[in-house]
Short mmCIF file of C-alpha atoms in Angstrom, two decimals:
data_model
loop_
_atom_site.label_atom_id
_atom_site.label_comp_id
_atom_site.label_asym_id
_atom_site.label_seq_id
_atom_site.Cartn_x
_atom_site.Cartn_y
_atom_site.Cartn_z
CA MET A 1 99.49 87.48 123.36
CA ALA A 2 98.69 89.90 120.49
CA GLU A 3 100.86 87.85 118.11
CA SER A 4 98.95 84.63 118.88
CA VAL A 5 95.62 86.44 118.36
CA ASN A 6 96.88 87.77 115.02
CA GLN A 7 98.03 84.28 113.95
CA GLN A 8 94.64 82.85 114.94
CA LEU A 9 92.85 85.58 112.96
CA GLN A 10 95.13 85.03 109.96
CA GLU A 11 94.12 81.37 109.87
CA GLU A 12 90.43 82.02 110.57
CA LEU A 13 90.11 84.78 107.96
CA LYS A 14 92.15 83.19 105.19
CA SER A 15 90.48 83.85 101.85
CA ASP A 16 91.00 84.73 98.21
CA ILE A 17 87.56 86.28 97.81
CA VAL A 18 88.96 89.61 96.60
CA THR A 19 92.11 88.74 94.67
CA HIS A 20 91.18 85.23 93.55
CA GLY A 21 94.90 84.52 93.91
CA GLU A 22 95.78 87.07 91.22
CA GLU A 23 98.24 89.95 91.43
CA LEU A 24 96.89 93.05 93.18
CA GLN A 25 95.61 95.92 91.06
CA LEU A 26 96.69 99.16 92.73
CA ASP A 27 96.39 102.87 91.97
CA GLU A 28 99.71 104.67 92.47
CA HIS A 29 97.89 107.90 93.43
CA CYS A 30 95.57 106.33 96.03
CA ILE A 31 96.56 106.86 99.68
CA PHE A 32 94.96 103.55 100.72
CA CYS A 33 96.91 101.67 98.03
CA LYS A 34 100.06 103.31 99.39
CA ILE A 35 99.17 102.20 102.94
CA ILE A 36 98.56 98.64 101.68
CA GLN A 37 102.03 98.67 100.08
CA GLY A 38 103.67 100.13 103.20
CA LYS A 39 104.51 103.36 101.34
CA ALA A 40 102.37 105.59 103.60
CA PRO A 41 102.11 105.57 107.39
CA ALA A 42 99.21 103.90 109.20
CA THR A 43 98.70 101.72 112.25
CA ILE A 44 97.97 98.37 110.61
CA LEU A 45 95.85 96.14 112.84
CA PHE A 46 95.45 93.25 110.41
CA LYS A 47 96.57 92.42 106.91
CA ASN A 48 96.24 89.36 104.74
CA SER A 49 96.22 88.81 100.98
CA GLU A 50 92.71 90.25 100.69
CA VAL A 51 92.21 93.18 103.07
CA THR A 52 94.10 95.62 105.25
CA VAL A 53 92.65 97.03 108.49
CA PHE A 54 93.96 100.23 110.03
CA TYR A 55 92.80 103.09 112.24
CA ASP A 56 91.02 106.11 110.78
CA ILE A 57 93.18 109.24 111.14
CA HIS A 58 90.15 111.13 112.52
CA PRO A 59 88.54 108.62 114.90
CA ALA A 60 84.86 109.07 115.71
CA SER A 61 85.13 106.95 118.88
CA LYS A 62 87.59 104.81 120.87
CA GLU A 63 87.94 102.27 118.04
CA HIS A 64 87.48 103.49 114.47
CA LEU A 65 88.65 100.94 111.94
CA LEU A 66 88.90 101.20 108.18
CA ILE A 67 88.70 97.90 106.33
CA VAL A 68 89.91 98.15 102.73
CA PRO A 69 90.27 95.54 100.00
CA ASN A 70 93.90 95.21 98.93
CA CYS A 71 92.93 95.48 95.25
CA HIS A 72 92.02 99.04 94.35
CA HIS A 73 88.27 99.20 94.14
CA GLY A 74 86.31 102.38 93.46
CA ASN A 75 83.92 104.13 95.81
CA PRO A 76 80.81 102.43 97.29
CA LYS A 77 78.56 103.70 94.50
CA SER A 78 80.62 101.75 91.95
CA VAL A 79 80.21 98.41 93.75
CA LYS A 80 78.27 95.83 91.75
CA LYS A 81 76.22 92.79 92.70
CA GLU A 82 79.15 90.47 91.98
CA ASP A 83 81.14 92.40 94.62
CA LEU A 84 78.77 91.30 97.40
CA PRO A 85 81.24 88.66 98.74
CA ILE A 86 83.97 91.33 99.01
CA VAL A 87 81.76 93.65 101.07
CA GLU A 88 80.62 90.75 103.30
CA TYR A 89 84.22 89.64 103.82
CA MET A 90 85.30 93.18 104.76
CA HIS A 91 82.60 93.26 107.44
CA LYS A 92 83.51 89.80 108.72
CA VAL A 93 87.15 90.83 109.15
CA GLY A 94 86.27 94.11 110.86
CA ARG A 95 83.81 92.36 113.18
CA ARG A 96 86.43 89.80 114.23
CA ILE A 97 89.07 92.49 114.86
CA LEU A 98 86.63 94.45 117.05
CA GLU A 99 85.55 91.30 118.90
CA THR A 100 89.18 90.65 119.87
CA LYS A 101 89.11 94.15 121.41
CA GLY A 102 85.96 93.36 123.43
CA ALA A 103 83.49 95.15 121.16
CA THR A 104 79.89 94.14 120.53
CA MET A 105 78.21 94.63 117.18
CA GLU A 106 75.13 96.06 118.91
CA ASN A 107 77.24 99.08 119.89
CA THR A 108 79.16 99.36 116.58
CA ARG A 109 78.36 101.65 113.67
CA SER A 110 79.36 100.12 110.32
CA GLY A 111 79.04 101.80 106.96
CA PHE A 112 80.36 103.73 103.99
CA HIS A 113 80.52 107.40 103.04
CA TRP A 114 78.40 107.84 99.92
CA PRO A 115 79.79 109.82 96.97
CA PRO A 116 80.40 112.64 96.64
CA PHE A 117 80.89 112.74 100.42
CA ASN A 118 83.79 110.29 100.52
CA THR A 119 87.33 111.62 100.57
CA VAL A 120 89.20 108.57 99.26
CA GLN A 121 88.13 106.85 96.03
CA HIS A 122 88.99 103.36 97.33
CA LEU A 123 86.24 101.20 98.82
CA HIS A 124 86.51 101.26 102.62
CA LEU A 125 84.22 100.19 105.43
CA HIS A 126 84.09 102.27 108.62
CA MET A 127 83.55 100.29 111.82
CA ILE A 128 83.17 102.56 114.84
CA TYR A 129 83.00 101.33 118.46
CA PRO A 130 81.55 102.20 120.91
CA GLU A 131 78.79 103.92 119.04
CA ASP A 132 77.27 105.33 122.24
CA GLU A 133 80.50 107.29 122.91
CA MET A 134 80.49 109.10 119.57
CA GLY A 135 80.42 112.88 119.93
CA MET A 136 77.79 115.13 118.40
CA MET A 137 79.85 115.95 115.29
CA ALA A 138 80.78 112.30 114.75
CA ARG A 139 77.12 111.29 115.01
CA LEU A 140 76.32 113.87 112.34
CA PHE A 141 79.25 112.93 110.09
CA TYR A 142 78.35 109.22 110.34
CA LYS A 143 74.55 109.72 110.42
CA LEU A 144 72.83 106.45 109.57
CA ASN A 145 71.45 106.18 106.04
CA SER A 146 71.83 109.86 105.30
CA MET A 147 72.81 111.39 101.96
CA TRP A 148 76.46 111.06 103.01
CA PHE A 149 76.71 107.82 105.02
CA VAL A 150 75.03 104.45 104.43
CA THR A 151 75.07 101.50 106.78
CA TYR A 152 76.63 98.15 105.97
CA ASP A 153 73.14 96.57 106.06
CA TRP A 154 71.80 99.15 103.60
CA MET A 155 74.70 98.43 101.24
CA ILE A 156 74.13 94.66 101.47
CA ASP A 157 70.41 95.11 100.68
CA ARG A 158 71.30 97.38 97.74
CA LEU A 159 73.72 94.82 96.31
CA LYS A 160 71.35 91.88 96.80
CA ASN A 161 68.54 93.76 95.03
CA MET A 162 70.63 94.80 92.03
CA PRO A 163 69.85 93.06 88.76
CA ASP A 164 72.35 90.47 87.60
CA ALA A 165 74.87 91.61 85.01
CA LEU A 166 73.30 91.95 81.59
CA PRO A 167 74.24 89.18 79.14
CA PRO A 168 75.83 90.17 75.83
CA THR A 169 73.31 91.05 73.13
CA LYS A 170 73.77 90.70 69.38
CA THR A 171 73.84 93.89 67.35
CA GLU A 172 74.42 94.49 63.69
CA THR A 173 76.34 97.34 62.16
CA PRO A 174 76.82 97.87 58.42
CA GLU A 175 80.62 97.96 58.70
CA GLN A 176 81.15 94.99 61.01
CA GLY A 177 78.12 92.76 60.55
CA THR A 178 76.72 90.95 63.60
CA GLN A 179 78.84 91.27 66.75
CA GLU A 180 78.60 90.74 70.51
CA LYS A 181 77.78 93.87 72.47
CA THR A 182 77.90 94.21 76.27
CA GLU A 183 76.09 96.93 78.15
#
């Protein structure tokens, strides 16, 4: 039963939104990169070429998933507008995994720890279900839109409202003449 659900999810969630079919960029010192490579222990719930989903080692409720892109990507503060599809895809995968477990999004807390309050410098989305069974400390640790935890929706709004990447501008230096400069 679980195998057929996983096969169905693999087909449904097939994508190259993160890797674009290129080789993964990993950080040898990152614990999440080690989990992705199978070099560190974790209960993997789902893995494809783009993301890996596993349980948080300190669950805040019955189901506490971490959804991480397989390419090493910095913390949430470093995410740029062009990364919007990655963040949306992470949420889509997490939502589908939780739905197969009977979860509803109305009772799920989804978000990111905001630097400097994150412990791993690899982008990861927390999806916690059921939200109404979170204990007092978990509710504080994952407090919505606080200085230390921002919701998925807040992050999406932030990314959508970012300016587009600046185009190269021409500058002139005495030694090199006119050259392209990116900011």
